[in-house]
Amino acid sequence: MKYSKLYFLGILLTFLVSTGVKVKAQDKDLLDLVDTDKPKKEVVKNAFKSIRVINGHSMEFLSPGTMDFRILHRFGQINIPNTFAGFDQASMRIGLDFGLTRYLQFGFGRSTFKKEYDGYLKLAPLRQSTGHHAFPATIAFVGGITLNSLPYADPTIQNYFSSRLAYYGQVIIGRKFSEGITLQVTPTIVHNNLVPLANQPNDIYAVGFGGRLKMNKRTAFTWDYFYVVNGLQKDANNVPLNYNPLSIGVDIETGGHVFQLHLSNSAGMNERAFITETTGNWEKFDVRFGFNLSRIFQISHKK
Amino acid sequence: MKCPILLVAALSIVTVSNAQKFFTKTGKISFDATAPKSPENIDGVNKNSICVIDSKTGDIQFSVLMKGFEFERALMMEHFNENYVESDKFNKTTFKGTITNNESINYSKDGVYPAKVKGKLDMHGQSKDLETEGKITVKAGKVMVAASFVAQFDDFKIVIPQLVADKVAKAAKIIVDCTLDPLAK
């Protein structure tokens, strides 16, 4: 009898403890019972508001199935008198960019400057991501071509179509460090099939440094600088003819559009033009006001 | 010696009825924030919502990953995540509540039962008490939950900028449509 009493007590104790635990378990999160999945891989988005930092390509990609209609303007140099701070002149580029997949994008455009056409393909083998198989940075490659369509400078000689062409290749290594800070480095090579002078290199190397500081949800401060390693030209008196392009600006997102307003010493709006033909000197304030206007259209629908 | 056996039996009955929980990881929760002047429909759907019901206590809980909302336009999805609900900061919206008329719902008998739910909705870092009515349908061992309610953006500190104030509604109608299976545990 004594033994069975003990047994009884034991069961009673187990019962009390187990109901106690149960009551506690009910207070606990029911969701924990089923929400056991590991976080999925997720590509980090909105490193930049736009696919261009200002002039150069950014680490950002268009969403698949969207088209970016971009209108770019560069006005005249602010420091030229009687031009209403340069607004009397304008040079522009009109372009379309398409997002194919999250890792592939292409685009083309035409600029007033040299009546130049340009096109590119941008591919990201790795994009910055979180979760399973996370990766800390985006690594992307850009290959582009430009076509100068001005009349031949000297029609009396034999001209070749290939002399109108230039190519560029670029690696974009970028990281969105936080919601507020994104930085990227873009080693670039520009190849001109034809250069005006024999002492000018055909291959020009440059390294771009771009970034943004997000100020609030809809505005960001951006900068875009290219250090040209070997292509800066000087005249006979050793006066520089071209400079490293530097642009600083503000991105404003209005919902439907992204406006990129900036000051730049460059008038060119494709890689060949702004890396090899930037003539303004920031020290003399040879800068221009410019803006990029971007509007994204959904061209393929999932449903 | 009979007493322990009875107790064990009683205990096991309690355990069985307690284990009667239902869940889904593929629930559908959609929202609509279209205003009369919206140039397009502003709506999204999340097809991977988690919902758990404890039929014994009437506890009902939802969890939705904000990045899981799908939109017809990619840009709308980006704006939703980046500017409105700030998914990087507040990745989940949860609702934890109880079915107040749980005793009138028989989870083992097919039928349609009106359900009253009371609880807390946690979204965008804000918590708000919520009360709504819905419908629970029991069919072939599955439990279907349908409900809709309105969430005011003000309550959750989701700011609609002046520029688009007339193109986005001030509140979202949220529609819940989940089919739950018994939780085997």
Coordinates of C-alpha atoms in Angstrom, one line a residue:
Chain A
M1 CA 0.0 0.0 0.0
K2 CA 2.7 2.4 0.9
Y3 CA 4.4 1.8 -2.4
S4 CA 1.3 2.5 -4.4
K5 CA 0.6 5.7 -2.5
L6 CA 4.1 6.9 -3.5
Y7 CA 3.3 5.9 -7.0
F8 CA 0.0 7.8 -6.9
L9 CA 1.8 10.9 -5.6
G10 CA 4.4 10.6 -8.3
I11 CA 1.7 10.6 -11.0
L12 CA -0.1 13.5 -9.4
L13 CA 3.1 15.4 -9.4
T14 CA 3.8 14.6 -13.0
F15 CA 0.3 15.7 -13.9
L16 CA 0.6 19.0 -12.1
V17 CA 4.0 19.7 -13.6
S18 CA 2.9 18.8 -17.1
T19 CA -0.3 20.9 -16.9
G20 CA 1.8 23.7 -15.5
V21 CA 4.2 23.4 -18.4
K22 CA 1.3 23.3 -20.9
V23 CA -0.2 26.4 -19.5
K24 CA 3.2 28.0 -19.9
A25 CA 3.5 26.7 -23.5
Q26 CA 0.2 28.3 -24.4
D27 CA 1.4 31.7 -23.3
K28 CA 4.3 31.2 -25.6
D29 CA 4.3 31.9 -29.2
L30 CA 2.2 29.5 -31.3
L31 CA 4.0 30.7 -34.3
D32 CA 7.3 29.3 -33.0
L33 CA 5.8 25.8 -33.5
V34 CA 5.7 26.2 -37.3
D35 CA 7.9 29.2 -38.1
T36 CA 11.1 27.2 -38.3
D37 CA 12.3 28.0 -41.8
K38 CA 15.7 29.5 -42.1
P39 CA 15.8 32.9 -43.7
K40 CA 15.9 32.6 -47.4
K41 CA 18.5 34.2 -49.7
E42 CA 17.5 37.7 -50.4
V43 CA 19.1 40.2 -52.8
V44 CA 19.9 43.5 -51.2
K45 CA 17.9 46.1 -53.1
N46 CA 17.9 49.9 -53.3
A47 CA 21.7 50.3 -52.9
F48 CA 21.2 53.3 -55.2
K49 CA 17.9 54.9 -56.3
S50 CA 18.9 54.6 -59.9
I51 CA 21.0 52.4 -62.2
R52 CA 23.5 55.2 -62.6
V53 CA 25.3 56.8 -59.6
I54 CA 25.3 60.0 -61.7
N55 CA 27.3 59.4 -64.8
G56 CA 28.7 55.9 -64.2
H57 CA 26.8 52.6 -63.8
S58 CA 25.7 51.8 -60.3
M59 CA 25.6 48.4 -58.5
E60 CA 21.8 48.6 -58.7
F61 CA 19.9 46.5 -61.3
L62 CA 16.5 47.1 -62.7
S63 CA 13.8 44.7 -61.6
P64 CA 13.0 42.0 -64.2
G65 CA 10.4 43.1 -66.7
T66 CA 10.9 46.8 -66.2
M67 CA 12.1 49.5 -68.6
D68 CA 13.8 52.7 -67.4
F69 CA 13.3 55.7 -69.7
R70 CA 16.1 58.1 -69.0
I71 CA 16.4 61.7 -70.1
L72 CA 19.7 63.3 -69.2
H73 CA 20.7 67.0 -69.5
R74 CA 24.0 68.8 -69.1
F75 CA 23.9 72.5 -69.3
G76 CA 26.7 74.9 -70.1
Q77 CA 29.5 75.9 -67.8
I78 CA 28.2 77.9 -64.9
N79 CA 31.2 80.3 -65.0
I80 CA 30.8 81.5 -68.6
P81 CA 29.3 85.0 -68.4
N82 CA 26.0 86.0 -69.9
T83 CA 24.7 82.4 -70.3
F84 CA 22.3 82.4 -67.4
A85 CA 24.7 80.1 -65.4
G86 CA 25.1 77.9 -68.4
F87 CA 21.4 77.3 -69.0
D88 CA 21.7 78.8 -72.5
Q89 CA 23.3 75.6 -73.7
A90 CA 22.2 72.1 -73.2
S91 CA 23.5 68.7 -74.2
M92 CA 21.4 65.7 -73.7
R93 CA 21.2 61.9 -73.8
I94 CA 18.0 60.0 -74.2
G95 CA 18.0 56.3 -73.4
L96 CA 16.2 53.1 -72.6
D97 CA 17.4 50.5 -70.2
F98 CA 15.8 47.1 -69.6
G99 CA 15.9 44.6 -66.7
L100 CA 15.9 41.1 -68.0
T101 CA 16.6 39.1 -64.8
R102 CA 17.8 40.2 -61.4
Y103 CA 21.3 39.6 -62.7
L104 CA 21.1 40.9 -66.3
Q105 CA 20.3 44.3 -67.7
F106 CA 21.0 46.1 -71.0
G107 CA 20.4 49.5 -72.4
F108 CA 21.1 52.0 -75.2
G109 CA 21.0 55.7 -75.8
R110 CA 22.0 58.5 -77.9
S111 CA 23.7 61.7 -76.9
T112 CA 23.8 65.1 -78.6
F113 CA 27.6 65.3 -78.0
K114 CA 29.3 63.8 -81.1
K115 CA 25.8 62.5 -82.1
E116 CA 26.9 59.4 -80.3
Y117 CA 25.0 56.2 -79.8
D118 CA 25.9 53.8 -77.0
G119 CA 24.8 50.4 -75.8
Y120 CA 25.8 48.1 -73.0
L121 CA 25.2 44.8 -71.3
K122 CA 25.5 44.6 -67.5
L123 CA 25.7 41.2 -65.8
A124 CA 26.1 40.4 -62.1
P125 CA 27.6 37.0 -61.3
L126 CA 27.1 37.9 -57.6
R127 CA 24.8 40.3 -55.9
Q128 CA 24.9 41.4 -52.3
S129 CA 22.5 39.3 -50.4
T130 CA 21.3 38.2 -47.0
G131 CA 20.0 35.0 -45.5
H132 CA 21.0 31.6 -46.8
H133 CA 24.2 31.8 -48.9
A134 CA 24.6 35.5 -48.1
F135 CA 27.2 37.5 -50.0
P136 CA 28.6 40.8 -48.8
A137 CA 29.0 42.7 -52.1
T138 CA 27.7 43.0 -55.6
I139 CA 30.2 42.1 -58.3
A140 CA 29.0 43.1 -61.8
F141 CA 30.5 43.4 -65.3
V142 CA 29.6 45.9 -67.9
G143 CA 30.5 45.8 -71.5
G144 CA 29.6 48.7 -73.7
I145 CA 30.1 50.1 -77.2
T146 CA 29.8 53.7 -78.5
L147 CA 29.3 54.9 -82.0
N148 CA 30.2 58.4 -83.1
S149 CA 27.9 59.5 -86.0
L150 CA 29.4 62.9 -86.8
P151 CA 30.4 63.4 -90.4
Y152 CA 34.0 62.2 -91.0
A153 CA 36.4 65.0 -90.0
D154 CA 38.3 64.6 -93.3
P155 CA 36.1 63.1 -96.1
T156 CA 39.0 63.3 -98.6
I157 CA 40.8 60.4 -97.0
Q158 CA 39.8 56.7 -96.8
N159 CA 37.6 56.5 -93.7
Y160 CA 36.7 53.3 -91.9
F161 CA 33.5 52.6 -90.0
S162 CA 35.5 51.0 -87.2
S163 CA 37.1 54.4 -86.5
R164 CA 33.7 55.5 -85.2
L165 CA 33.6 52.9 -82.5
A166 CA 34.9 52.8 -79.0
Y167 CA 34.4 50.1 -76.4
Y168 CA 34.5 50.0 -72.6
G169 CA 34.6 47.3 -70.0
Q170 CA 34.0 47.8 -66.4
V171 CA 33.9 45.8 -63.1
I172 CA 31.5 47.1 -60.4
I173 CA 32.3 46.1 -56.9
G174 CA 29.8 47.7 -54.5
R175 CA 28.3 47.2 -51.2
K176 CA 25.3 48.8 -49.4
F177 CA 26.9 49.1 -46.0
S178 CA 23.7 50.2 -44.3
E179 CA 20.4 51.8 -45.2
G180 CA 22.2 55.1 -45.4
I181 CA 25.6 54.3 -47.0
T182 CA 26.5 52.7 -50.2
L183 CA 30.0 52.7 -51.8
Q184 CA 31.3 51.2 -55.0
V185 CA 34.6 50.9 -56.9
T186 CA 34.6 50.6 -60.7
P187 CA 37.8 49.8 -62.5
T188 CA 37.2 50.6 -66.1
I189 CA 39.0 50.3 -69.5
V190 CA 38.0 52.4 -72.5
H191 CA 39.3 51.5 -75.9
N192 CA 39.1 54.0 -78.7
N193 CA 39.6 52.5 -82.1
L194 CA 40.9 55.8 -83.4
V195 CA 42.6 58.6 -81.4
P196 CA 43.3 62.0 -82.9
L197 CA 47.0 62.1 -82.1
A198 CA 49.7 59.4 -82.4
N199 CA 50.9 60.0 -78.9
Q200 CA 47.5 59.3 -77.3
P201 CA 46.9 55.9 -76.0
N202 CA 44.0 53.8 -77.4
D203 CA 43.5 52.1 -74.1
I204 CA 42.6 54.3 -71.2
Y205 CA 42.4 53.0 -67.7
A206 CA 40.3 54.6 -65.0
V207 CA 39.0 53.7 -61.6
G208 CA 35.6 55.1 -60.5
F209 CA 34.6 55.7 -56.9
G210 CA 30.9 56.2 -56.4
G211 CA 28.6 56.4 -53.4
R212 CA 25.5 57.7 -51.8
L213 CA 24.5 58.9 -48.4
K214 CA 20.8 58.6 -47.9
M215 CA 19.4 61.6 -46.2
N216 CA 15.9 60.5 -45.8
K217 CA 13.5 58.1 -47.4
R218 CA 13.3 60.0 -50.7
T219 CA 16.5 62.0 -51.0
A220 CA 20.1 61.0 -51.1
F221 CA 23.4 62.7 -51.6
T222 CA 25.6 61.1 -54.3
W223 CA 29.0 61.4 -55.8
D224 CA 30.7 59.9 -58.7
Y225 CA 34.4 60.3 -59.4
F226 CA 36.7 58.6 -61.9
Y227 CA 40.5 58.7 -61.6
V228 CA 41.9 58.4 -65.1
V229 CA 45.2 56.5 -64.8
N230 CA 46.8 57.1 -68.2
G231 CA 44.6 59.1 -70.5
L232 CA 44.7 62.7 -69.4
Q233 CA 46.1 64.9 -72.2
K234 CA 48.1 68.1 -72.0
D235 CA 48.8 70.6 -74.7
A236 CA 52.3 71.8 -75.9
N237 CA 52.5 74.3 -72.9
N238 CA 51.8 71.5 -70.5
V239 CA 48.3 72.8 -69.8
P240 CA 45.9 69.9 -69.1
L241 CA 43.3 69.4 -71.8
N242 CA 41.1 67.1 -69.8
Y243 CA 40.4 66.2 -66.2
N244 CA 39.1 63.5 -64.0
P245 CA 35.4 63.6 -64.0
L246 CA 33.8 64.5 -60.7
S247 CA 30.0 64.9 -60.1
I248 CA 28.2 65.5 -56.9
G249 CA 24.5 65.5 -56.7
V250 CA 21.2 64.8 -55.0
D251 CA 18.7 62.0 -55.9
I252 CA 15.1 62.8 -55.3
E253 CA 12.5 60.2 -55.6
T254 CA 9.0 61.5 -56.2
G255 CA 7.2 58.1 -56.5
G256 CA 6.9 57.9 -60.3
H257 CA 10.2 59.5 -61.1
V258 CA 13.7 59.7 -59.9
F259 CA 15.4 63.1 -60.4
Q260 CA 19.2 63.2 -60.1
L261 CA 20.3 66.8 -59.9
H262 CA 24.0 67.5 -59.9
L263 CA 27.1 69.6 -60.6
S264 CA 29.7 68.1 -62.8
N265 CA 32.8 69.1 -64.7
S266 CA 31.9 66.6 -67.4
A267 CA 29.5 67.1 -70.3
G268 CA 29.7 63.5 -71.6
M269 CA 27.0 61.1 -70.7
N270 CA 28.5 57.8 -71.8
E271 CA 31.6 56.1 -70.5
R272 CA 33.8 57.0 -73.4
A273 CA 32.8 60.6 -73.3
F274 CA 33.0 61.3 -69.6
I275 CA 36.2 59.3 -68.9
T276 CA 38.2 60.5 -71.9
E277 CA 36.7 63.9 -72.7
T278 CA 36.0 65.8 -69.5
T279 CA 37.3 69.3 -70.1
G280 CA 36.1 71.2 -67.1
N281 CA 38.4 72.0 -64.2
W282 CA 36.7 72.0 -60.8
E283 CA 39.4 74.3 -59.4
K284 CA 38.3 77.0 -61.8
F285 CA 34.7 76.0 -61.2
D286 CA 34.3 74.9 -64.8
V287 CA 31.2 73.0 -63.7
R288 CA 27.8 72.4 -65.2
F289 CA 24.4 71.9 -63.8
G290 CA 22.8 68.7 -65.0
F291 CA 20.0 66.4 -64.3
N292 CA 19.0 62.8 -65.0
L293 CA 15.3 62.0 -65.1
S294 CA 14.3 58.4 -64.8
R295 CA 10.9 56.9 -65.1
I296 CA 10.4 53.1 -64.7
F297 CA 7.7 51.3 -66.7
Q298 CA 6.5 47.8 -66.1
I299 CA 6.6 46.1 -69.5
S300 CA 6.0 42.5 -68.6
H301 CA 3.3 41.4 -66.2
K302 CA 3.4 38.3 -64.0
K303 CA -0.3 37.7 -63.7
Chain B
M1 CA -4.1 0.5 -8.0
K2 CA -7.0 1.6 -10.2
C3 CA -6.4 5.3 -9.4
P4 CA -3.1 5.7 -11.2
I5 CA -4.5 4.0 -14.4
L6 CA -7.5 6.4 -14.4
L7 CA -5.1 9.3 -13.9
V8 CA -2.9 8.2 -16.7
A9 CA -6.0 7.9 -18.9
A10 CA -7.2 11.3 -17.9
L11 CA -3.8 12.8 -18.6
S12 CA -3.7 11.3 -22.1
I13 CA -7.1 12.7 -23.0
V14 CA -6.0 16.1 -21.9
T15 CA -2.9 15.8 -24.0
V16 CA -4.8 14.7 -27.1
S17 CA -7.3 17.5 -27.0
N18 CA -4.5 20.0 -26.3
A19 CA -2.6 18.9 -29.4
Q20 CA -5.4 19.9 -31.7
K21 CA -3.7 22.8 -33.5
F22 CA -4.1 23.8 -37.1
F23 CA -1.5 25.7 -39.2
T24 CA -0.5 26.8 -42.6
K25 CA 2.6 28.3 -44.2
T26 CA 0.9 29.1 -47.4
G27 CA -2.0 31.4 -46.3
K28 CA -3.1 34.2 -48.5
I29 CA -3.2 37.7 -47.1
S30 CA -3.8 40.6 -49.4
F31 CA -4.2 44.3 -49.0
D32 CA -5.8 47.1 -51.0
A33 CA -4.8 50.7 -50.6
T34 CA -6.3 52.0 -53.8
A35 CA -7.7 55.5 -53.5
P36 CA -10.4 57.0 -55.8
K37 CA -7.7 59.1 -57.6
S38 CA -5.1 56.3 -57.8
P39 CA -3.8 56.0 -61.3
E40 CA -3.6 52.2 -60.8
N41 CA -4.6 49.6 -58.3
I42 CA -2.5 49.6 -55.2
D43 CA -2.7 46.1 -54.0
G44 CA -0.4 43.2 -53.1
V45 CA -0.7 39.6 -52.0
N46 CA 1.3 37.5 -49.7
K47 CA 0.9 33.8 -50.5
N48 CA 3.2 32.5 -47.8
S49 CA 1.5 33.8 -44.7
I50 CA 1.8 31.7 -41.6
C51 CA -1.3 31.1 -39.5
V52 CA -1.7 28.9 -36.4
I53 CA -4.9 28.2 -34.5
D54 CA -5.1 26.4 -31.2
S55 CA -8.6 25.0 -31.2
K56 CA -8.6 24.3 -27.5
T57 CA -7.8 27.8 -26.4
G58 CA -9.0 29.7 -29.4
D59 CA -5.6 31.3 -29.8
I60 CA -5.0 32.5 -33.3
Q61 CA -1.8 33.9 -34.6
F62 CA -0.5 35.2 -38.0
S63 CA 2.9 36.1 -39.2
V64 CA 3.6 37.7 -42.6
L65 CA 7.0 38.5 -44.1
M66 CA 6.6 42.0 -45.6
K67 CA 9.0 41.2 -48.4
G68 CA 6.8 38.4 -49.4
F69 CA 4.1 40.7 -50.8
E70 CA 3.8 40.4 -54.6
F71 CA 2.7 43.3 -56.8
E72 CA 1.8 43.6 -60.4
R73 CA 4.5 46.4 -60.7
A74 CA 8.0 45.8 -59.5
L75 CA 8.4 49.5 -58.7
M76 CA 5.4 49.4 -56.4
M77 CA 6.9 46.5 -54.6
E78 CA 10.2 48.4 -54.2
H79 CA 8.4 51.5 -52.9
F80 CA 6.2 49.4 -50.6
N81 CA 9.3 47.8 -49.0
E82 CA 11.6 50.8 -49.0
N83 CA 9.5 53.8 -48.4
Y84 CA 6.3 52.7 -46.7
V85 CA 6.6 49.6 -44.5
E86 CA 10.4 49.7 -44.3
S87 CA 10.8 45.9 -44.6
D88 CA 14.5 46.0 -43.8
K89 CA 13.7 47.4 -40.4
F90 CA 10.4 45.8 -39.7
N91 CA 10.5 42.5 -41.6
K92 CA 7.4 40.9 -40.2
T93 CA 3.8 41.8 -39.4
T94 CA 2.2 39.6 -36.7
F95 CA -1.2 39.3 -35.3
K96 CA -1.8 37.5 -32.0
G97 CA -5.2 37.1 -30.7
T98 CA -8.0 34.9 -29.6
I99 CA -11.3 33.7 -31.1
T100 CA -13.7 35.1 -28.4
N101 CA -16.5 32.8 -29.4
N102 CA -14.3 29.7 -29.7
E103 CA -16.6 27.5 -27.7
S104 CA -19.2 27.8 -30.4
I105 CA -16.9 26.4 -33.0
N106 CA -16.7 22.6 -33.4
Y107 CA -13.4 21.9 -35.1
S108 CA -14.2 18.3 -35.6
K109 CA -17.5 18.8 -37.3
D110 CA -17.9 20.2 -40.9
G111 CA -19.6 23.5 -41.0
V112 CA -19.4 27.3 -41.3
Y113 CA -18.9 29.1 -38.1
P114 CA -18.9 32.9 -37.6
A115 CA -15.9 33.9 -35.5
K116 CA -15.0 37.0 -33.5
V117 CA -11.4 37.7 -33.1
K118 CA -9.7 40.1 -30.7
G119 CA -6.0 40.7 -30.5
K120 CA -3.0 42.8 -31.3
L121 CA -1.6 43.7 -34.7
D122 CA 2.1 44.4 -34.8
M123 CA 3.2 46.2 -37.9
H124 CA 5.9 48.7 -38.8
G125 CA 7.1 48.7 -35.1
Q126 CA 3.6 49.8 -33.9
S127 CA 1.1 47.7 -32.0
K128 CA -2.6 48.2 -32.2
D129 CA -5.6 46.4 -30.7
L130 CA -7.8 45.0 -33.3
E131 CA -11.2 43.4 -33.2
T132 CA -12.9 41.9 -36.3
E133 CA -15.4 39.3 -37.4
G134 CA -14.7 36.5 -39.8
K135 CA -15.7 33.1 -40.8
I136 CA -14.2 29.7 -39.9
T137 CA -15.1 26.8 -42.2
V138 CA -14.4 23.3 -41.1
K139 CA -14.3 20.9 -43.9
A140 CA -12.7 17.4 -44.2
G141 CA -10.4 18.0 -41.2
K142 CA -9.2 21.3 -42.6
V143 CA -9.9 24.7 -41.2
M144 CA -10.5 27.7 -43.5
V145 CA -10.2 31.2 -42.0
A146 CA -11.6 34.2 -43.9
A147 CA -11.7 37.7 -42.5
S148 CA -11.1 41.3 -43.5
F149 CA -10.4 44.4 -41.6
V150 CA -9.1 47.9 -42.2
A151 CA -5.7 49.2 -40.9
Q152 CA -5.3 52.9 -40.7
F153 CA -1.8 53.9 -41.8
D154 CA -1.7 56.6 -39.1
D155 CA -2.0 54.0 -36.4
F156 CA 1.1 52.3 -37.7
K157 CA 3.1 55.4 -38.5
I158 CA 3.2 54.6 -42.2
V159 CA 3.6 57.9 -43.8
I160 CA 2.1 58.8 -47.2
P161 CA 4.0 61.8 -48.5
Q162 CA 2.1 64.9 -49.5
L163 CA 3.0 64.5 -53.1
V164 CA 1.1 61.3 -53.5
A165 CA -1.5 61.9 -50.7
D166 CA -4.5 61.7 -53.0
K167 CA -3.1 58.7 -55.0
V168 CA -2.8 56.4 -52.0
A169 CA -5.6 55.6 -49.6
K170 CA -5.3 56.5 -45.9
A171 CA -5.9 53.0 -44.9
A172 CA -5.6 49.5 -46.3
K173 CA -8.3 46.9 -46.5
I174 CA -6.7 43.6 -45.4
I175 CA -8.1 40.4 -46.6
V176 CA -7.3 37.1 -44.9
D177 CA -7.8 33.8 -46.7
C178 CA -6.0 30.8 -45.1
T179 CA -6.6 27.1 -45.2
L180 CA -5.1 25.3 -42.2
D181 CA -4.1 21.7 -41.8
P182 CA -3.9 19.8 -38.5
L183 CA -0.5 20.3 -36.9
A184 CA 1.0 16.8 -36.3
K185 CA 2.7 17.0 -32.9

